[in-house]
Tab-separated table of C-alpha atoms in Angstrom:
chain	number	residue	atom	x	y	z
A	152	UNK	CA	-1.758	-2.307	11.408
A	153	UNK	CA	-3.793	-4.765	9.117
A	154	UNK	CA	-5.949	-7.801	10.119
A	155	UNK	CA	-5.272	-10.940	8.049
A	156	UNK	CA	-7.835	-12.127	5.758
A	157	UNK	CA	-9.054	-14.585	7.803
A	158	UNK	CA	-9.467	-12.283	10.344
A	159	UNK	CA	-7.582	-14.576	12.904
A	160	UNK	CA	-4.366	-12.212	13.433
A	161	UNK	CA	-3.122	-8.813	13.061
A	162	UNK	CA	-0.303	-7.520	11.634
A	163	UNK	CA	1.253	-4.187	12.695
A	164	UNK	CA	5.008	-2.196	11.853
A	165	UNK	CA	7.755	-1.756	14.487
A	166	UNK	CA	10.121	1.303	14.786
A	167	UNK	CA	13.266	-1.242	15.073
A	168	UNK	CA	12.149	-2.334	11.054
A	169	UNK	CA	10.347	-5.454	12.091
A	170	UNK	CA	6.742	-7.110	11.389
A	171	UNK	CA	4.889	-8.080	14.544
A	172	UNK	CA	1.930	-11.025	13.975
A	173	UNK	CA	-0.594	-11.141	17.059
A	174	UNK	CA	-2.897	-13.875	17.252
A	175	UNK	CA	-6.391	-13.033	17.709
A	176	UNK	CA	-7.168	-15.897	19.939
A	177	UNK	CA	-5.212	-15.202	23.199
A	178	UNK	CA	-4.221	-11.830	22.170
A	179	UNK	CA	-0.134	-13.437	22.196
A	180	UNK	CA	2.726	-12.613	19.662
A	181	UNK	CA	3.094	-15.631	17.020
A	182	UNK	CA	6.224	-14.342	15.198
A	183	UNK	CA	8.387	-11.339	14.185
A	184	UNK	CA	9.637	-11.392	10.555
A	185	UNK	CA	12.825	-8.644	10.393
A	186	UNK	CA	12.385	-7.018	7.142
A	187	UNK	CA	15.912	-5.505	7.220
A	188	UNK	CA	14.583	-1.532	7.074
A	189	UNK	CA	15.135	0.627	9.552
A	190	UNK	CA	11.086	1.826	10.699
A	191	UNK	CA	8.390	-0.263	9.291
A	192	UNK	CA	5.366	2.182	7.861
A	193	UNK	CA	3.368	-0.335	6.820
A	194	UNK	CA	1.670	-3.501	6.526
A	195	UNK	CA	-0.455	-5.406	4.383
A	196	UNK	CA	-1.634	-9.082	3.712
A	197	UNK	CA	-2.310	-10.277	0.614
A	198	UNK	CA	-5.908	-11.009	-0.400
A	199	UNK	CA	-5.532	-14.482	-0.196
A	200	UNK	CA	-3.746	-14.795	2.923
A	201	UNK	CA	-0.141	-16.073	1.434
A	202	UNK	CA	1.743	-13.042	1.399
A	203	UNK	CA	1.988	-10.511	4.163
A	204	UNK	CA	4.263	-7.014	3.156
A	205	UNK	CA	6.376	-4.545	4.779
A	206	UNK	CA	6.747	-1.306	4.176
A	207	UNK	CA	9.803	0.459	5.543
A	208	UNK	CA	11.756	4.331	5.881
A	209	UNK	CA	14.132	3.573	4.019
A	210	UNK	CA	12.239	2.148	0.901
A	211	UNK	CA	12.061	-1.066	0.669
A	212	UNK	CA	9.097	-3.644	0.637
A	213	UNK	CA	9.804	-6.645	2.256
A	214	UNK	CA	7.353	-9.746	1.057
A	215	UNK	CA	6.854	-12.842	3.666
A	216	UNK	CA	5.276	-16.204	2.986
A	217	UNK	CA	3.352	-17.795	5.452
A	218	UNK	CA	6.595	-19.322	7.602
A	219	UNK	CA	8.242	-15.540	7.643
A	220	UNK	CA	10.591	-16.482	4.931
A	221	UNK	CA	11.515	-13.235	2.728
A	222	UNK	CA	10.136	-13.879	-0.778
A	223	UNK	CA	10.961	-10.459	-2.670
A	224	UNK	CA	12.995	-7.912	-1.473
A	225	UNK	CA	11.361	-4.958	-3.889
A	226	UNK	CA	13.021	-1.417	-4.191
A	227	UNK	CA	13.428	1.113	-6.398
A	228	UNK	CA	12.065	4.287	-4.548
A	229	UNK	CA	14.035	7.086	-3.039
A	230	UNK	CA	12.490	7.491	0.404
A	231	UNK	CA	9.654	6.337	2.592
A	232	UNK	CA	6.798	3.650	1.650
A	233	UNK	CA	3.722	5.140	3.174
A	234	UNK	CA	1.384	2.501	1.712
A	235	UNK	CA	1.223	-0.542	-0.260
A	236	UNK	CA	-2.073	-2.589	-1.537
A	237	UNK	CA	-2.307	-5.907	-3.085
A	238	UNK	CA	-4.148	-7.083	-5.877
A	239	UNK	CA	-7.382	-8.514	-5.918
A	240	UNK	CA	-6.006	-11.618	-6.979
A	241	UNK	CA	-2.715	-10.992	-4.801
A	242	UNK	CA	-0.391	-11.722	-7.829
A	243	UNK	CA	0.739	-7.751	-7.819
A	244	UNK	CA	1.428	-5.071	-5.543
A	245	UNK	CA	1.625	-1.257	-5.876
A	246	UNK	CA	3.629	0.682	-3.427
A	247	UNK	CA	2.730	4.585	-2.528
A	248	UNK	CA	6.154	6.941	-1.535
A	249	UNK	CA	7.556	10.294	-0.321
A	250	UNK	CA	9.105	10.112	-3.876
A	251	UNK	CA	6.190	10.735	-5.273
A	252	UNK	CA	6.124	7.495	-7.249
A	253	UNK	CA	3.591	4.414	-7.797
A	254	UNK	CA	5.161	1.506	-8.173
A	255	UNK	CA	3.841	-1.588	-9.392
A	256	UNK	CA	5.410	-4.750	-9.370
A	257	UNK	CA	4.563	-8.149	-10.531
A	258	UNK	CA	4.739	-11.022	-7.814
A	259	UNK	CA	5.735	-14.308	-9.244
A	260	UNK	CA	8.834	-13.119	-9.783
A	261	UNK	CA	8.994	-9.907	-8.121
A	262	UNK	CA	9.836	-7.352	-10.886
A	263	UNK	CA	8.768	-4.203	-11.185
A	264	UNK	CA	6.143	-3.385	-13.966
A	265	UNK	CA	6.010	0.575	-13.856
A	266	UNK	CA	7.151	3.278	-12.099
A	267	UNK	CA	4.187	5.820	-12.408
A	268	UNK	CA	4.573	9.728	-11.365
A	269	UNK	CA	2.127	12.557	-10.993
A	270	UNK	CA	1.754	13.848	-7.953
A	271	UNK	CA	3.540	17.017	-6.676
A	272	UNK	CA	4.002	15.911	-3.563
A	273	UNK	CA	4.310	12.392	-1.276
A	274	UNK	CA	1.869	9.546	-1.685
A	275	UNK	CA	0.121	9.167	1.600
A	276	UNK	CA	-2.166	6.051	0.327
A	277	UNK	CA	-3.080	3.573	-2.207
A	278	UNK	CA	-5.997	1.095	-3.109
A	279	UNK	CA	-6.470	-0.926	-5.672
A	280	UNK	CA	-10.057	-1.088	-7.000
A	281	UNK	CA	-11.925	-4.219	-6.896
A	282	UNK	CA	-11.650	-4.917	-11.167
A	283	UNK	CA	-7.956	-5.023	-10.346
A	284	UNK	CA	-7.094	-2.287	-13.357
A	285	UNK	CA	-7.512	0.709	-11.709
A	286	UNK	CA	-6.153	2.237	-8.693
A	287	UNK	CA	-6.410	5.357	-6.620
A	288	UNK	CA	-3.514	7.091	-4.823
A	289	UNK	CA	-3.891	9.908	-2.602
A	290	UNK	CA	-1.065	12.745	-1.886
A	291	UNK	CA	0.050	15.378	0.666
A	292	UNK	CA	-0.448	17.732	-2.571
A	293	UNK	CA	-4.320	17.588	-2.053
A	294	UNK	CA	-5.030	15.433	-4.484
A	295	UNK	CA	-6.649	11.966	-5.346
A	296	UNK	CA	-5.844	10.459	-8.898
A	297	UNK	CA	-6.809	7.550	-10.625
A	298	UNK	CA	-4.553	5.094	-12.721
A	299	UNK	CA	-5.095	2.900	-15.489
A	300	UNK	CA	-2.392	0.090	-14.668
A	301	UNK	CA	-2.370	-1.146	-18.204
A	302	UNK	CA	-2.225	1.862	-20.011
A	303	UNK	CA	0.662	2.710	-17.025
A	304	UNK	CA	-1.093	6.470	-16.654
A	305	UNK	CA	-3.176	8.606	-14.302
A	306	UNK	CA	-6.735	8.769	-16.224
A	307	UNK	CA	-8.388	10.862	-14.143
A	308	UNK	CA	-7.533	13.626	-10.863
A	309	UNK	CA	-10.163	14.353	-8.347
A	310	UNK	CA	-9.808	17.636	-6.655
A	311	UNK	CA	-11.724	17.530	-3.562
A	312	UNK	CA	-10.080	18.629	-0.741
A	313	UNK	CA	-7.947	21.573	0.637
A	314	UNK	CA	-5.159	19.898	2.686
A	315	UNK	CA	-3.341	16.675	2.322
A	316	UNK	CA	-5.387	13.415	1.874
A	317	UNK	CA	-4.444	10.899	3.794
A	318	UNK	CA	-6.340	7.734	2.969
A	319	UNK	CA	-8.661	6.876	-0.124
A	320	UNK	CA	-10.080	3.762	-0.481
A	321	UNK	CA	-12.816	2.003	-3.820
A	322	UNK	CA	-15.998	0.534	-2.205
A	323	UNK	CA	-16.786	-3.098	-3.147
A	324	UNK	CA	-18.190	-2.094	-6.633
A	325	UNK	CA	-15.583	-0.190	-7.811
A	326	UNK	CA	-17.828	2.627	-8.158
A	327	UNK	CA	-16.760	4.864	-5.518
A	328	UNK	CA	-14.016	6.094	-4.010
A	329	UNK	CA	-13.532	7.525	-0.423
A	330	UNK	CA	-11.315	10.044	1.191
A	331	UNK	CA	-9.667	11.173	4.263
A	332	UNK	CA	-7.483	14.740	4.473
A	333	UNK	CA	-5.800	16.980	7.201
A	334	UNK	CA	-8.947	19.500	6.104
A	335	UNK	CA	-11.496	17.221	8.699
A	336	UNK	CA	-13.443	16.360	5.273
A	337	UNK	CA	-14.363	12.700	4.103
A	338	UNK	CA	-15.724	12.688	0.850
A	339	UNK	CA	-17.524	10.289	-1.567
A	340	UNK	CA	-17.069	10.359	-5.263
């Protein structure tokens, strides 16, 4: 489940593979856009409000303009897209996986731009940090790292917890980075 940017709808995934869009307003369904998958895990609007992404089992992302037309169909992972995050600018998009892969793609024309591994186990989460070069993933093998999407390599790995982290997330600086795991801990770096 996401808000949009605007804050005047919210997205959310659909067991049947679908993206629901609920007005705000009156509290009504405005659309379903069908991304084709077969269990939607998740959601995510671009920063600027023109994109809105699905993520589904099967592993592929699913990109919608505003009308619910399918932009990019993006694939290349071997299982389940846990997470996705936009861009600052929302011209790229990085998608988390039970593959244990980051993948970034471009969105203009909707190829990918790396495929980055490290983790030992699934990616659980993603963020992008607010300088739009960095980005944190987080993984059901305990660990948080930190990417350098230039360079196309993991530049640093925070080991802070003792069970899988589920969520990490940059606060608006860039400066620090929070975390969520199955070991009841939320930490600050």
């Amino acid at each position: 489940i996401t808000y949009s940017p605007d804050g005047s709808m919210i997205a959310t995934g659909t067991h049947s593979g679908n993206v629901s869009l609920w007005s705000l307003k009156d509290s009504k369904k405005i659309g379903t856009y069908k991304t084709g998958g077969d269990f939607t895990l998740g959601v995510a609007f671009s920063p600027d409000g023109s994109l809105l992404a699905g993520s589904t089992h099967n592993g592929i992302v699913s990109i919608f303009d505003k009308d619910g037309k399918i932009v990019h169909k993006l694939s290349g992972h071997m299982g389940p897209i846990r997470s996705m995050a936009f861009s600052p600018d929302s011209q790229h998009i990085l998608t988390g996986c039970d593959d244990k892969h980051l993948r970034h793609f471009e969105l203009k024309g909707g190829q990918e731009v790396a495929s980055l591994s490290g983790h030992r186990s699934w990616i659980l989460d993603v963020a992008y940090c607010p300088d739009g070069k960095t980005c944190a993933t987080s993984s059901a093998d305990k660990k948080i790292k930190l990417w350098d999407l230039k360079a196309k390599e993991p530049i640093h790995t925070i080991d802070a917890h003792k069970d899988q982290v589920w969520g990490v997330d940059f606060d608006v600086t860039g400066n620090k980075i929070v975390s969520v795991s199955d070991d009841a801990a939320i930490q600050i770096v």
